[in-house]
Every structure is written in structure tokens, then in C-alpha cells.
Amino acid sequence: MKQAPKTSRRDFIRKSSVLAGALAVSPAILSAACLQPGKKLGIALVGLGGYAGGQLAPALQQTKNCYLAGIVTGTPSKATEWAAKYNIPQKNIYNYQTFDSIADNPDIDIIYVVLPVSMHKEYTIRAARAGKHVICEKPMALNAADCREMIAACKKANRLLSIGYRLHFEPHTQEVMRLGQKQILGKVTEIATGNGFKYTGDPNAWRLKKALAGGGGLMDMGIYAIQGARYTLGQEPLAVRATQEKTRPELFSEVDETVFWELKFPGGQKVTGKSSYNNNWGFLRAKADKGSFELEPAYGYDGLDGKVNGKPMNIPNINQQAAQMDDFATCVRLGKQSRVPGEEGEKDMKVIDAIYRSLDSGKWENIG
Ligand code: NAD
């Protein structure tokens, strides 16, 4: 059988970046501030919750191309605390009422939306209209139709949009992409993947409210497993069939707890996935014609680990969020599409939409 040419890990990463760069956007996208050589771009975080405070702000102390320039919060005590901790000037602090006036602030080049899912669309669109480039956290929106509105609004404003898909900048994940997409061990024939955690948090949190979160474990954790299959194969799934299980229906009255799915890909591979707010999962296992590879943990940010043909990958871990934000700052500076643009977020949401349709119908659903 004809074998795909061998590609080194470094080659693959370089070529992927070049490919993303080929999707260059209009030169008008370069703002005057971005053209100042050597200037770090200013990022404003919108929503100072667990992820912004626990991961993004610390990562912004390690970034080379961007820095934490501003914040948007509805809680005055957080504004005071963050201003002192991160040396943020008063003129770069906004609340949800003053948000749009960020348009007049040349310190802010990029707005990073780290809010509950139902607010992603509104704040991404308002950020783009304020003339800022945008990073929006995952899942991109409540559904794929909203993703399309967000993409269109950013295009209209001639601003770049990226999704907080940190794993695309993570070396174990890049190795899995190379092994799978370049068929280094032959064609991938089977993928099993799952992501989840046992939810023991606040029973009134936004994550458990359908209107705010759009769904439960599938939206929050399953999105990684869907992506894992997509980036291992480098293909888009055609159809999906899903089932679900609820062991704590009182807690998960509005959103899904555990979901299981099968994906049909054009290559005919056997691909299964699962997501949960009741099980600590985080793995991706792939079988190929001439071997196997796997990651576990596969999707977190506290260190990934992997094996190829049962032997350790021996790849160092990095600060994923710092790499992700530095890459976007470079994209903004060069006027080049991110390797994780809004369209990537929309692709995952199309699969999630189809999984929810399948949970209702009990049948295979096409991922249009
Ligand atoms: P969180 O609940 O800790 O923070 C949400 C923030 O939004 C809070 O500061 C809250 O005050 C603010 N907020 C504003 N209006 C609100 C409203 N009406 N209801 C509730 N909160 C409101 O959540 P989080 O864990 O920081 O998640 C935020 C986003 O980041 C989500 O989209 C989530 O999926 C994403 N996230 C991504 C990762 C990752 O690894 N990429 C990890 C965690 C969270």
C-alpha cells in the first residue's frame, strides 16, 4: 500500500501555520497601534470569573506579544482588586454599561470574551463594532446560527475573530494532529474519546441553566472530544447519533449530564465520543493501520501526556494560554487569520447542534 510521505513534527507545525497564514485578511485590518514595531498589543478581559482569573490573567504575565491592558467587570470590588494586582490604570477599566466606549481607547487592541456562553454573541459583536479584534471563549455560542452572525459581524467590522481553542498551540495535540492527518502510522481506523468531570459545584450556577449555558457537559466538555476527533482525522463529520444518561436529574433538570455519540466521517472510521458532568474523563485513543497513539490527559491545561505504540511521547508541556494569545497578537499584527478562527468554532457547534437533534429524534442526524 502507498504510504503517505513522512513529515516531521516541526515541518507539520510550520506548514499548518503557513496554511493558516494563506487565509490572509485585508491589510486595512492593521490598526495604527498594531503597526508600532515592538509594541505589545493590549488585551482586555471581559468577565473576571474562574478562567479569566485562574488562567488567562496569569498567562498574560508570560506573554511576549500582548499584555493585560484592561478589564470589563460588573463587580466594583473585582475592579479594585485586579487594578492593584495587575497594575491596570483606571482609564482601562470598564463595566457592562460603559463597555462600548472602549472604542475610544487605543490601549486596547484585543477584547477577550470570557463570559457565560449566552453572552458570547452579544459581546463579540459589540467588541468588533468598537473596532477591536476578538478572542471568544468556547463554546463559541449557543448554536451554529449564532456563530455565523458573530463571524459576519467581525468580517463587516474588518476585525479578526478567534476562539479560545488553546490546544491548537499545545505540542502533544500538535503531535496527534500530525500522526493522524499525515497518516504517519497508516490510516486511522478508530477513535475513542471522552471528556468530563464530576460536577460538585453550585447547583444554581449558570453552567446548569439552559438559557445561559446552552447545554451541559456536552457544550462545556464534549466540545473538546468532538474537536479531538476532527483534528486527529483532519476531516469533518457527516452525521451523528447520540444517547444520554442522567443519574442526578434534580441537578441536571435543564441541561445534559452524560452524552454518548458516534460520528460518521467521510473516511468510514469508527469514531465514538462521550462527555460528562458526572465522570472524570479526558482521553483520546486512536488506532491506525500500523499502530496506535493516545493522549491522557488529552484536553486539560495542567499538563498533557501521550503514548505512541505504547511508548511515552516525551513532549514538554507549555503554558497553552500564553501561546494561544501570543499567536493571536501576531495574527493581528500581520493581518492574518488565526488558525482557530470563528469558522472553527462554528464547525464544532454544527456537530453539537446535530447531537442535540439526535438526542431528541433517537436517529442519525446529518451535520449540515
Ligand atoms: P465563571 O462562572 O467562573 O465566570 C463567568 C464570569 O462572567 C464571572 O466573572 C461572572 O461575574 C460574569 N458574568 C457576567 N454576567 C453574568 C451573568 N449574567 N451570569 C453569570 N455570570 C456572569 O465561568 P468560567 O469558568 O470563567 O467560564 C467562562 C467562559 O470561559 C465559558 O465560556 C467557559 O466555557 C470558558 N472556559 C474555557 C476554558 C478553557 O480551557 N478554554 C476553561 C474554563 C472556562
mmCIF file of C-alpha atoms and ligand atoms in Angstrom:
data_model
loop_
_atom_site.group_PDB
_atom_site.id
_atom_site.type_symbol
_atom_site.label_atom_id
_atom_site.label_comp_id
_atom_site.label_asym_id
_atom_site.label_seq_id
_atom_site.Cartn_x
_atom_site.Cartn_y
_atom_site.Cartn_z
ATOM 1 C CA MET A 1 0.000 0.000 0.000
ATOM 2 C CA LYS A 2 1.247 3.501 -0.824
ATOM 3 C CA GLN A 3 2.377 5.287 2.303
ATOM 4 C CA ALA A 4 1.946 8.988 2.961
ATOM 5 C CA PRO A 5 5.261 10.867 2.960
ATOM 6 C CA LYS A 6 6.811 11.240 6.402
ATOM 7 C CA THR A 7 6.554 14.729 7.863
ATOM 8 C CA SER A 8 8.484 15.782 10.922
ATOM 9 C CA ARG A 9 6.663 17.387 13.821
ATOM 10 C CA ARG A 10 8.421 20.706 13.202
ATOM 11 C CA ASP A 11 7.578 20.628 9.475
ATOM 12 C CA PHE A 12 3.948 19.902 10.200
ATOM 13 C CA ILE A 13 3.574 22.787 12.656
ATOM 14 C CA ARG A 14 5.365 25.165 10.277
ATOM 15 C CA LYS A 15 3.235 24.126 7.297
ATOM 16 C CA SER A 16 -0.002 24.375 9.318
ATOM 17 C CA SER A 17 0.889 27.933 10.294
ATOM 18 C CA VAL A 18 1.730 28.811 6.696
ATOM 19 C CA LEU A 19 -1.611 27.390 5.594
ATOM 20 C CA ALA A 20 -3.435 29.476 8.166
ATOM 21 C CA GLY A 21 -1.427 32.481 7.011
ATOM 22 C CA ALA A 22 -2.558 31.899 3.460
ATOM 23 C CA LEU A 23 -6.017 32.922 4.592
ATOM 24 C CA ALA A 24 -4.694 36.458 4.918
ATOM 25 C CA VAL A 25 -7.229 39.172 5.596
ATOM 26 C CA SER A 26 -7.456 42.717 4.314
ATOM 27 C CA PRO A 27 -4.462 44.974 5.069
ATOM 28 C CA ALA A 28 -6.993 47.516 6.368
ATOM 29 C CA ILE A 29 -7.241 45.233 9.389
ATOM 30 C CA LEU A 30 -3.919 46.567 10.652
ATOM 31 C CA SER A 31 -4.675 49.346 13.078
ATOM 32 C CA ALA A 32 -2.253 52.191 13.599
ATOM 33 C CA ALA A 33 -1.417 50.931 17.094
ATOM 34 C CA CYS A 34 -0.601 47.471 15.787
ATOM 35 C CA LEU A 35 1.905 48.857 13.343
ATOM 36 C CA GLN A 36 4.174 50.271 16.041
ATOM 37 C CA PRO A 37 7.079 47.839 15.969
ATOM 38 C CA GLY A 38 7.872 46.100 19.236
ATOM 39 C CA LYS A 39 4.691 47.266 20.949
ATOM 40 C CA LYS A 40 2.908 44.548 22.902
ATOM 41 C CA LEU A 41 -0.786 44.534 21.980
ATOM 42 C CA GLY A 42 -3.242 45.314 24.768
ATOM 43 C CA ILE A 43 -5.831 42.701 25.732
ATOM 44 C CA ALA A 44 -8.955 43.475 27.775
ATOM 45 C CA LEU A 45 -10.618 40.542 29.519
ATOM 46 C CA VAL A 46 -14.416 40.680 29.688
ATOM 47 C CA GLY A 47 -15.793 38.663 32.624
ATOM 48 C CA LEU A 48 -13.418 38.118 35.544
ATOM 49 C CA GLY A 49 -14.524 34.652 36.624
ATOM 50 C CA GLY A 50 -12.674 31.404 37.225
ATOM 51 C CA TYR A 51 -10.976 31.040 33.845
ATOM 52 C CA ALA A 52 -10.026 34.700 33.405
ATOM 53 C CA GLY A 53 -8.655 34.950 36.952
ATOM 54 C CA GLY A 54 -7.182 31.474 37.296
ATOM 55 C CA GLN A 55 -5.613 31.027 33.852
ATOM 56 C CA LEU A 56 -5.758 33.956 31.427
ATOM 57 C CA ALA A 57 -4.520 36.770 33.670
ATOM 58 C CA PRO A 58 -1.562 34.679 34.949
ATOM 59 C CA ALA A 59 -0.774 33.591 31.364
ATOM 60 C CA LEU A 60 -0.767 37.255 30.315
ATOM 61 C CA GLN A 61 2.162 37.763 32.701
ATOM 62 C CA GLN A 62 4.142 35.345 30.494
ATOM 63 C CA THR A 63 3.128 36.532 27.027
ATOM 64 C CA LYS A 64 5.638 38.227 24.744
ATOM 65 C CA ASN A 65 3.383 39.841 22.137
ATOM 66 C CA CYS A 66 0.457 41.015 24.271
ATOM 67 C CA TYR A 67 -0.311 42.063 27.848
ATOM 68 C CA LEU A 68 -3.238 42.537 30.189
ATOM 69 C CA ALA A 69 -4.155 46.155 29.421
ATOM 70 C CA GLY A 70 -7.771 46.344 30.576
ATOM 71 C CA ILE A 71 -10.740 44.659 32.227
ATOM 72 C CA VAL A 72 -14.523 44.692 31.930
ATOM 73 C CA THR A 73 -16.427 43.697 35.052
ATOM 74 C CA GLY A 74 -19.783 44.296 36.683
ATOM 75 C CA THR A 75 -18.305 43.913 40.165
ATOM 76 C CA PRO A 76 -16.597 47.095 41.541
ATOM 77 C CA SER A 77 -14.643 45.137 44.187
ATOM 78 C CA LYS A 78 -13.077 42.979 41.440
ATOM 79 C CA ALA A 79 -12.103 46.117 39.533
ATOM 80 C CA THR A 80 -10.216 47.415 42.593
ATOM 81 C CA GLU A 81 -8.592 44.058 43.292
ATOM 82 C CA TRP A 82 -7.470 43.455 39.686
ATOM 83 C CA ALA A 83 -6.264 47.049 39.219
ATOM 84 C CA ALA A 84 -3.940 46.655 42.192
ATOM 85 C CA LYS A 85 -2.820 43.112 41.368
ATOM 86 C CA TYR A 86 -2.117 43.696 37.680
ATOM 87 C CA ASN A 87 -1.350 47.407 37.645
ATOM 88 C CA ILE A 88 -4.281 48.302 35.390
ATOM 89 C CA PRO A 89 -4.916 52.048 35.026
ATOM 90 C CA GLN A 90 -8.403 53.351 35.896
ATOM 91 C CA LYS A 91 -8.945 54.556 32.306
ATOM 92 C CA ASN A 92 -8.742 50.914 31.109
ATOM 93 C CA ILE A 93 -11.428 49.595 33.474
ATOM 94 C CA TYR A 94 -14.971 49.235 32.130
ATOM 95 C CA ASN A 95 -18.280 47.821 33.272
ATOM 96 C CA TYR A 96 -21.077 46.413 31.117
ATOM 97 C CA GLN A 97 -22.716 49.857 30.806
ATOM 98 C CA THR A 98 -19.544 51.659 29.703
ATOM 99 C CA PHE A 99 -18.276 48.757 27.562
ATOM 100 C CA ASP A 100 -18.889 50.358 24.152
ATOM 101 C CA SER A 101 -16.727 53.385 24.956
ATOM 102 C CA ILE A 102 -13.744 51.014 24.804
ATOM 103 C CA ALA A 103 -13.844 52.015 21.112
ATOM 104 C CA ASP A 104 -12.041 55.245 22.072
ATOM 105 C CA ASN A 105 -9.255 53.512 23.991
ATOM 106 C CA PRO A 106 -6.087 52.986 21.919
ATOM 107 C CA ASP A 107 -4.529 50.853 24.701
ATOM 108 C CA ILE A 108 -6.951 48.038 23.907
ATOM 109 C CA ASP A 109 -6.309 46.140 20.671
ATOM 110 C CA ILE A 110 -7.992 42.829 21.513
ATOM 111 C CA ILE A 111 -11.071 42.009 23.575
ATOM 112 C CA TYR A 112 -11.201 38.530 25.110
ATOM 113 C CA VAL A 113 -14.781 37.408 25.930
ATOM 114 C CA VAL A 114 -14.754 35.063 28.959
ATOM 115 C CA LEU A 115 -18.447 35.224 29.874
ATOM 116 C CA PRO A 116 -21.250 32.647 30.173
ATOM 117 C CA VAL A 117 -21.981 31.171 26.735
ATOM 118 C CA SER A 118 -25.252 33.058 26.163
ATOM 119 C CA MET A 119 -23.321 36.359 26.339
ATOM 120 C CA HIS A 120 -20.595 35.424 23.831
ATOM 121 C CA LYS A 121 -22.516 36.571 20.774
ATOM 122 C CA GLU A 122 -23.516 39.973 22.124
ATOM 123 C CA TYR A 123 -20.068 40.870 23.469
ATOM 124 C CA THR A 124 -18.186 39.565 20.427
ATOM 125 C CA ILE A 125 -20.358 41.678 18.129
ATOM 126 C CA ARG A 126 -20.117 44.764 20.359
ATOM 127 C CA ALA A 127 -16.333 44.342 20.605
ATOM 128 C CA ALA A 128 -15.966 44.136 16.811
ATOM 129 C CA ARG A 129 -18.233 47.169 16.364
ATOM 130 C CA ALA A 130 -15.983 49.015 18.820
ATOM 131 C CA GLY A 131 -13.171 48.337 16.353
ATOM 132 C CA LYS A 132 -11.398 45.680 18.423
ATOM 133 C CA HIS A 133 -10.151 42.243 17.418
ATOM 134 C CA VAL A 134 -11.811 39.476 19.387
ATOM 135 C CA ILE A 135 -10.996 36.212 21.106
ATOM 136 C CA CYS A 136 -14.162 34.447 22.262
ATOM 137 C CA GLU A 137 -14.105 31.524 24.683
ATOM 138 C CA LYS A 138 -15.514 28.105 23.839
ATOM 139 C CA PRO A 139 -18.196 27.028 23.181
ATOM 140 C CA MET A 140 -18.403 29.893 20.712
ATOM 141 C CA ALA A 141 -22.166 30.455 21.093
ATOM 142 C CA LEU A 142 -25.470 28.796 21.934
ATOM 143 C CA ASN A 143 -25.748 27.343 18.408
ATOM 144 C CA ALA A 144 -24.180 27.414 14.941
ATOM 145 C CA ALA A 145 -26.573 30.098 13.637
ATOM 146 C CA ASP A 146 -25.311 32.498 16.323
ATOM 147 C CA CYS A 147 -21.724 31.618 15.350
ATOM 148 C CA ARG A 148 -22.459 32.697 11.790
ATOM 149 C CA GLU A 149 -23.801 36.065 12.994
ATOM 150 C CA MET A 150 -20.634 36.593 15.025
ATOM 151 C CA ILE A 151 -18.385 35.727 12.083
ATOM 152 C CA ALA A 152 -20.344 38.058 9.790
ATOM 153 C CA ALA A 153 -20.222 40.939 12.295
ATOM 154 C CA CYS A 154 -16.431 40.635 12.677
ATOM 155 C CA LYS A 155 -15.977 40.460 8.889
ATOM 156 C CA LYS A 156 -18.173 43.538 8.451
ATOM 157 C CA ALA A 157 -16.123 45.431 11.036
ATOM 158 C CA ASN A 158 -12.928 44.127 9.375
ATOM 159 C CA ARG A 159 -11.725 42.709 12.686
ATOM 160 C CA LEU A 160 -10.188 39.286 13.367
ATOM 161 C CA LEU A 161 -12.094 36.718 15.395
ATOM 162 C CA SER A 162 -10.519 33.749 17.135
ATOM 163 C CA ILE A 163 -11.880 31.107 19.522
ATOM 164 C CA GLY A 164 -10.104 30.204 22.789
ATOM 165 C CA TYR A 165 -9.008 26.818 21.446
ATOM 166 C CA ARG A 166 -5.729 26.690 23.388
ATOM 167 C CA LEU A 167 -4.952 23.064 22.420
ATOM 168 C CA HIS A 168 -4.110 24.006 18.829
ATOM 169 C CA PHE A 169 -0.984 25.642 20.290
ATOM 170 C CA GLU A 170 -0.142 22.678 22.536
ATOM 171 C CA PRO A 171 2.674 20.303 21.430
ATOM 172 C CA HIS A 172 1.083 16.911 22.358
ATOM 173 C CA THR A 173 -2.045 17.938 20.483
ATOM 174 C CA GLN A 174 0.012 19.100 17.510
ATOM 175 C CA GLU A 175 1.723 15.701 17.520
ATOM 176 C CA VAL A 176 -1.654 13.922 17.430
ATOM 177 C CA MET A 177 -2.691 16.150 14.510
ATOM 178 C CA ARG A 178 0.497 15.227 12.675
ATOM 179 C CA LEU A 179 0.233 11.481 13.396
ATOM 180 C CA GLY A 180 -3.413 11.355 12.329
ATOM 181 C CA GLN A 181 -3.599 13.818 9.467
ATOM 182 C CA LYS A 182 -0.286 12.787 7.876
ATOM 183 C CA GLN A 183 -1.095 9.084 8.416
ATOM 184 C CA ILE A 184 2.330 8.525 9.980
ATOM 185 C CA LEU A 185 1.161 5.135 11.328
ATOM 186 C CA GLY A 186 -1.086 4.493 8.332
ATOM 187 C CA LYS A 187 -4.726 5.395 8.062
ATOM 188 C CA VAL A 188 -6.536 5.997 11.366
ATOM 189 C CA THR A 189 -9.346 3.455 11.602
ATOM 190 C CA GLU A 190 -10.762 4.037 15.070
ATOM 191 C CA ILE A 191 -11.002 6.861 17.602
ATOM 192 C CA ALA A 192 -12.469 6.714 21.098
ATOM 193 C CA THR A 193 -12.502 9.913 23.104
ATOM 194 C CA GLY A 194 -14.192 11.385 26.152
ATOM 195 C CA ASN A 195 -14.043 14.476 28.317
ATOM 196 C CA GLY A 196 -15.806 15.331 31.544
ATOM 197 C CA PHE A 197 -15.650 15.947 35.262
ATOM 198 C CA LYS A 198 -17.864 15.214 38.233
ATOM 199 C CA TYR A 199 -19.812 18.406 38.867
ATOM 200 C CA THR A 200 -19.977 19.170 42.585
ATOM 201 C CA GLY A 201 -20.308 22.961 42.303
ATOM 202 C CA ASP A 202 -23.089 25.467 42.934
ATOM 203 C CA PRO A 203 -26.485 23.983 41.982
ATOM 204 C CA ASN A 204 -27.572 27.472 40.843
ATOM 205 C CA ALA A 205 -24.551 28.168 38.606
ATOM 206 C CA TRP A 206 -25.025 29.447 35.030
ATOM 207 C CA ARG A 207 -23.494 26.183 33.736
ATOM 208 C CA LEU A 208 -26.656 24.319 34.778
ATOM 209 C CA LYS A 209 -29.084 26.829 33.171
ATOM 210 C CA LYS A 210 -30.017 26.109 29.593
ATOM 211 C CA ALA A 211 -30.655 29.760 28.733
ATOM 212 C CA LEU A 212 -27.163 30.768 29.875
ATOM 213 C CA ALA A 213 -25.086 27.687 29.001
ATOM 214 C CA GLY A 214 -26.989 26.284 26.001
ATOM 215 C CA GLY A 215 -26.430 22.772 27.369
ATOM 216 C CA GLY A 216 -24.429 20.872 29.963
ATOM 217 C CA GLY A 217 -21.414 18.580 29.797
ATOM 218 C CA LEU A 218 -21.656 18.335 26.005
ATOM 219 C CA MET A 219 -21.270 22.097 25.422
ATOM 220 C CA ASP A 220 -18.627 22.566 28.116
ATOM 221 C CA MET A 221 -16.520 19.386 27.911
ATOM 222 C CA GLY A 222 -17.757 17.344 24.943
ATOM 223 C CA ILE A 223 -16.699 20.088 22.551
ATOM 224 C CA TYR A 224 -13.069 19.049 23.175
ATOM 225 C CA ALA A 225 -13.780 15.416 22.339
ATOM 226 C CA ILE A 226 -15.589 16.454 19.132
ATOM 227 C CA GLN A 227 -12.600 18.584 18.174
ATOM 228 C CA GLY A 228 -10.209 15.810 19.144
ATOM 229 C CA ALA A 229 -11.765 13.516 16.540
ATOM 230 C CA ARG A 230 -11.864 16.304 13.932
ATOM 231 C CA TYR A 231 -8.228 17.319 14.338
ATOM 232 C CA THR A 232 -6.933 13.749 14.567
ATOM 233 C CA LEU A 233 -8.527 12.908 11.234
ATOM 234 C CA GLY A 234 -8.367 16.334 9.603
ATOM 235 C CA GLN A 235 -11.863 15.682 8.289
ATOM 236 C CA GLU A 236 -15.352 16.997 9.009
ATOM 237 C CA PRO A 237 -18.016 14.540 10.255
ATOM 238 C CA LEU A 238 -21.110 13.966 8.141
ATOM 239 C CA ALA A 239 -23.634 12.607 10.657
ATOM 240 C CA VAL A 240 -24.053 11.745 14.322
ATOM 241 C CA ARG A 241 -26.154 9.523 16.564
ATOM 242 C CA ALA A 242 -26.341 10.168 20.321
ATOM 243 C CA THR A 243 -27.831 8.887 23.579
ATOM 244 C CA GLN A 244 -27.736 10.306 27.097
ATOM 245 C CA GLU A 245 -27.872 9.282 30.753
ATOM 246 C CA LYS A 246 -28.894 11.235 33.866
ATOM 247 C CA THR A 247 -28.012 9.993 37.344
ATOM 248 C CA ARG A 248 -28.779 13.315 39.112
ATOM 249 C CA PRO A 249 -31.862 14.625 37.302
ATOM 250 C CA GLU A 250 -32.574 17.152 40.064
ATOM 251 C CA LEU A 251 -29.221 18.875 39.369
ATOM 252 C CA PHE A 252 -29.363 18.429 35.591
ATOM 253 C CA SER A 253 -33.023 19.293 35.062
ATOM 254 C CA GLU A 254 -32.238 21.802 32.287
ATOM 255 C CA VAL A 255 -29.002 20.522 30.761
ATOM 256 C CA ASP A 256 -27.372 17.227 29.774
ATOM 257 C CA GLU A 257 -25.290 15.293 32.276
ATOM 258 C CA THR A 258 -23.636 12.475 30.261
ATOM 259 C CA VAL A 259 -23.882 12.108 26.483
ATOM 260 C CA PHE A 260 -22.531 9.327 24.221
ATOM 261 C CA TRP A 261 -22.178 9.672 20.445
ATOM 262 C CA GLU A 262 -20.967 8.021 17.263
ATOM 263 C CA LEU A 263 -19.712 10.143 14.383
ATOM 264 C CA LYS A 264 -19.778 9.197 10.714
ATOM 265 C CA PHE A 265 -16.724 10.556 8.865
ATOM 266 C CA PRO A 266 -16.127 10.503 5.096
ATOM 267 C CA GLY A 267 -13.254 8.010 5.608
ATOM 268 C CA GLY A 268 -15.569 5.495 7.322
ATOM 269 C CA GLN A 269 -13.547 5.438 10.570
ATOM 270 C CA LYS A 270 -15.234 4.188 13.746
ATOM 271 C CA VAL A 271 -15.426 7.261 15.973
ATOM 272 C CA THR A 272 -17.099 7.327 19.380
ATOM 273 C CA GLY A 273 -17.184 10.130 21.925
ATOM 274 C CA LYS A 274 -18.641 10.942 25.297
ATOM 275 C CA SER A 275 -18.993 13.945 27.575
ATOM 276 C CA SER A 276 -19.972 14.234 31.191
ATOM 277 C CA TYR A 277 -20.664 16.351 34.239
ATOM 278 C CA ASN A 278 -20.589 13.098 36.233
ATOM 279 C CA ASN A 279 -17.341 11.335 35.234
ATOM 280 C CA ASN A 280 -13.706 12.394 35.276
ATOM 281 C CA TRP A 281 -12.730 11.661 31.679
ATOM 282 C CA GLY A 282 -10.073 13.194 29.464
ATOM 283 C CA PHE A 283 -8.688 10.798 26.877
ATOM 284 C CA LEU A 284 -8.244 10.342 23.147
ATOM 285 C CA ARG A 285 -7.231 6.932 21.762
ATOM 286 C CA ALA A 286 -6.580 6.327 18.087
ATOM 287 C CA LYS A 287 -5.897 3.076 16.234
ATOM 288 C CA ALA A 288 -4.275 3.171 12.840
ATOM 289 C CA ASP A 289 -3.365 0.515 10.253
ATOM 290 C CA LYS A 290 0.177 0.241 11.598
ATOM 291 C CA GLY A 291 -0.025 1.293 15.217
ATOM 292 C CA SER A 292 -1.791 3.371 17.802
ATOM 293 C CA PHE A 293 -1.461 6.628 19.684
ATOM 294 C CA GLU A 294 -3.229 8.201 22.605
ATOM 295 C CA LEU A 295 -3.389 11.187 24.937
ATOM 296 C CA GLU A 296 -4.446 11.089 28.578
ATOM 297 C CA PRO A 297 -4.939 13.695 29.924
ATOM 298 C CA ALA A 298 -5.939 14.874 26.475
ATOM 299 C CA TYR A 299 -7.755 18.153 26.944
ATOM 300 C CA GLY A 300 -6.779 19.951 30.161
ATOM 301 C CA TYR A 301 -4.299 22.718 30.801
ATOM 302 C CA ASP A 302 -2.439 21.171 33.770
ATOM 303 C CA GLY A 303 -0.225 19.044 31.551
ATOM 304 C CA LEU A 304 -0.993 16.560 28.790
ATOM 305 C CA ASP A 305 0.599 13.159 28.375
ATOM 306 C CA GLY A 306 0.679 10.744 25.484
ATOM 307 C CA LYS A 307 1.927 7.481 24.028
ATOM 308 C CA VAL A 308 2.725 6.255 20.529
ATOM 309 C CA ASN A 309 2.625 2.475 20.113
ATOM 310 C CA GLY A 310 2.591 2.193 23.910
ATOM 311 C CA LYS A 311 5.790 4.272 24.363
ATOM 312 C CA PRO A 312 5.809 7.705 26.034
ATOM 313 C CA MET A 313 5.724 10.710 23.697
ATOM 314 C CA ASN A 314 8.194 12.623 25.897
ATOM 315 C CA ILE A 315 6.993 16.034 24.820
ATOM 316 C CA PRO A 316 7.274 19.007 27.202
ATOM 317 C CA ASN A 317 4.193 20.888 28.386
ATOM 318 C CA ILE A 318 3.863 24.618 27.836
ATOM 319 C CA ASN A 319 1.611 27.435 29.019
ATOM 320 C CA GLN A 320 -1.143 26.891 26.464
ATOM 321 C CA GLN A 321 -2.984 30.140 27.050
ATOM 322 C CA ALA A 322 0.181 32.248 26.709
ATOM 323 C CA ALA A 323 0.999 30.508 23.415
ATOM 324 C CA GLN A 324 -2.583 30.947 22.182
ATOM 325 C CA MET A 325 -2.778 34.673 22.994
ATOM 326 C CA ASP A 326 0.729 35.398 21.671
ATOM 327 C CA ASP A 327 -0.205 33.712 18.410
ATOM 328 C CA PHE A 328 -3.356 35.804 18.066
ATOM 329 C CA ALA A 329 -1.418 39.013 18.783
ATOM 330 C CA THR A 330 0.949 38.039 15.948
ATOM 331 C CA CYS A 331 -2.017 37.387 13.664
ATOM 332 C CA VAL A 332 -3.419 40.823 14.475
ATOM 333 C CA ARG A 333 -0.058 42.445 13.845
ATOM 334 C CA LEU A 334 0.307 40.660 10.483
ATOM 335 C CA GLY A 335 -3.373 40.956 9.493
ATOM 336 C CA LYS A 336 -3.521 37.165 9.168
ATOM 337 C CA GLN A 337 -6.366 34.800 10.031
ATOM 338 C CA SER A 338 -5.855 32.801 13.266
ATOM 339 C CA ARG A 339 -5.518 29.024 12.917
ATOM 340 C CA VAL A 340 -8.605 28.860 15.166
ATOM 341 C CA PRO A 341 -10.927 31.439 13.591
ATOM 342 C CA GLY A 342 -14.674 31.779 14.224
ATOM 343 C CA GLU A 343 -15.300 29.239 11.463
ATOM 344 C CA GLU A 344 -13.577 26.590 13.623
ATOM 345 C CA GLY A 345 -15.952 27.361 16.487
ATOM 346 C CA GLU A 346 -18.913 27.138 14.113
ATOM 347 C CA LYS A 347 -17.825 23.663 12.918
ATOM 348 C CA ASP A 348 -17.956 22.303 16.474
ATOM 349 C CA MET A 349 -21.304 23.968 17.115
ATOM 350 C CA LYS A 350 -22.758 22.328 13.994
ATOM 351 C CA VAL A 351 -21.828 18.926 15.448
ATOM 352 C CA ILE A 352 -23.244 19.863 18.866
ATOM 353 C CA ASP A 353 -26.494 21.105 17.282
ATOM 354 C CA ALA A 354 -26.808 17.752 15.476
ATOM 355 C CA ILE A 355 -26.097 15.803 18.699
ATOM 356 C CA TYR A 356 -28.946 17.630 20.451
ATOM 357 C CA ARG A 357 -31.222 16.905 17.465
ATOM 358 C CA SER A 358 -30.255 13.231 17.674
ATOM 359 C CA LEU A 359 -30.969 13.110 21.424
ATOM 360 C CA ASP A 360 -34.487 14.322 20.550
ATOM 361 C CA SER A 361 -35.064 12.117 17.486
ATOM 362 C CA GLY A 362 -33.149 8.990 18.576
ATOM 363 C CA LYS A 363 -31.850 8.794 14.980
ATOM 364 C CA TRP A 364 -28.761 9.585 12.941
ATOM 365 C CA GLU A 365 -28.746 13.316 12.192
ATOM 366 C CA ASN A 366 -26.859 14.994 9.362
ATOM 367 C CA ILE A 367 -24.366 17.672 10.313
ATOM 368 C CA GLY A 368 -25.347 20.125 7.571
HETATM 369 P P1 NAD B 1 -17.250 31.714 35.725
HETATM 370 O O1 NAD B 1 -18.644 31.471 36.172
HETATM 371 O O2 NAD B 1 -16.146 31.420 36.680
HETATM 372 O O3 NAD B 1 -17.092 33.236 35.245
HETATM 373 C C1 NAD B 1 -18.063 33.904 34.483
HETATM 374 C C2 NAD B 1 -17.902 35.392 34.652
HETATM 375 O O4 NAD B 1 -18.952 36.044 33.945
HETATM 376 C C3 NAD B 1 -17.998 35.843 36.116
HETATM 377 O O5 NAD B 1 -16.998 36.793 36.360
HETATM 378 C C4 NAD B 1 -19.364 36.477 36.198
HETATM 379 O O6 NAD B 1 -19.415 37.527 37.168
HETATM 380 C C5 NAD B 1 -19.520 37.048 34.793
HETATM 381 N N1 NAD B 1 -20.925 37.291 34.419
HETATM 382 C C6 NAD B 1 -21.358 38.404 33.821
HETATM 383 N N2 NAD B 1 -22.682 38.327 33.633
HETATM 384 C C7 NAD B 1 -23.092 37.158 34.130
HETATM 385 C C8 NAD B 1 -24.363 36.526 34.251
HETATM 386 N N3 NAD B 1 -25.480 37.078 33.770
HETATM 387 N N4 NAD B 1 -24.413 35.320 34.834
HETATM 388 C C9 NAD B 1 -23.302 34.728 35.297
HETATM 389 N N5 NAD B 1 -22.058 35.280 35.213
HETATM 390 C C10 NAD B 1 -21.966 36.485 34.643
HETATM 391 O O7 NAD B 1 -17.050 30.899 34.361
HETATM 392 P P2 NAD B 1 -15.681 30.470 33.676
HETATM 393 O O8 NAD B 1 -15.354 29.099 34.108
HETATM 394 O O9 NAD B 1 -14.667 31.524 33.837
HETATM 395 O O10 NAD B 1 -16.158 30.354 32.153
HETATM 396 C C11 NAD B 1 -16.291 31.489 31.327
HETATM 397 C C12 NAD B 1 -16.094 31.054 29.864
HETATM 398 O O11 NAD B 1 -14.785 30.514 29.728
HETATM 399 C C13 NAD B 1 -17.049 29.948 29.392
HETATM 400 O O12 NAD B 1 -17.350 30.145 28.045
HETATM 401 C C14 NAD B 1 -16.242 28.680 29.565
HETATM 402 O O13 NAD B 1 -16.625 27.639 28.711
HETATM 403 C C15 NAD B 1 -14.868 29.189 29.200
HETATM 404 N N6 NAD B 1 -13.788 28.373 29.799
HETATM 405 C C16 NAD B 1 -12.823 27.925 28.978
HETATM 406 C C17 NAD B 1 -11.816 27.139 29.465
HETATM 407 C C18 NAD B 1 -10.724 26.688 28.548
HETATM 408 O O14 NAD B 1 -9.940 25.847 28.957
HETATM 409 N N7 NAD B 1 -10.633 27.222 27.342
HETATM 410 C C19 NAD B 1 -11.805 26.787 30.821
HETATM 411 C C20 NAD B 1 -12.803 27.275 31.649
HETATM 412 C C21 NAD B 1 -13.800 28.067 31.118
#
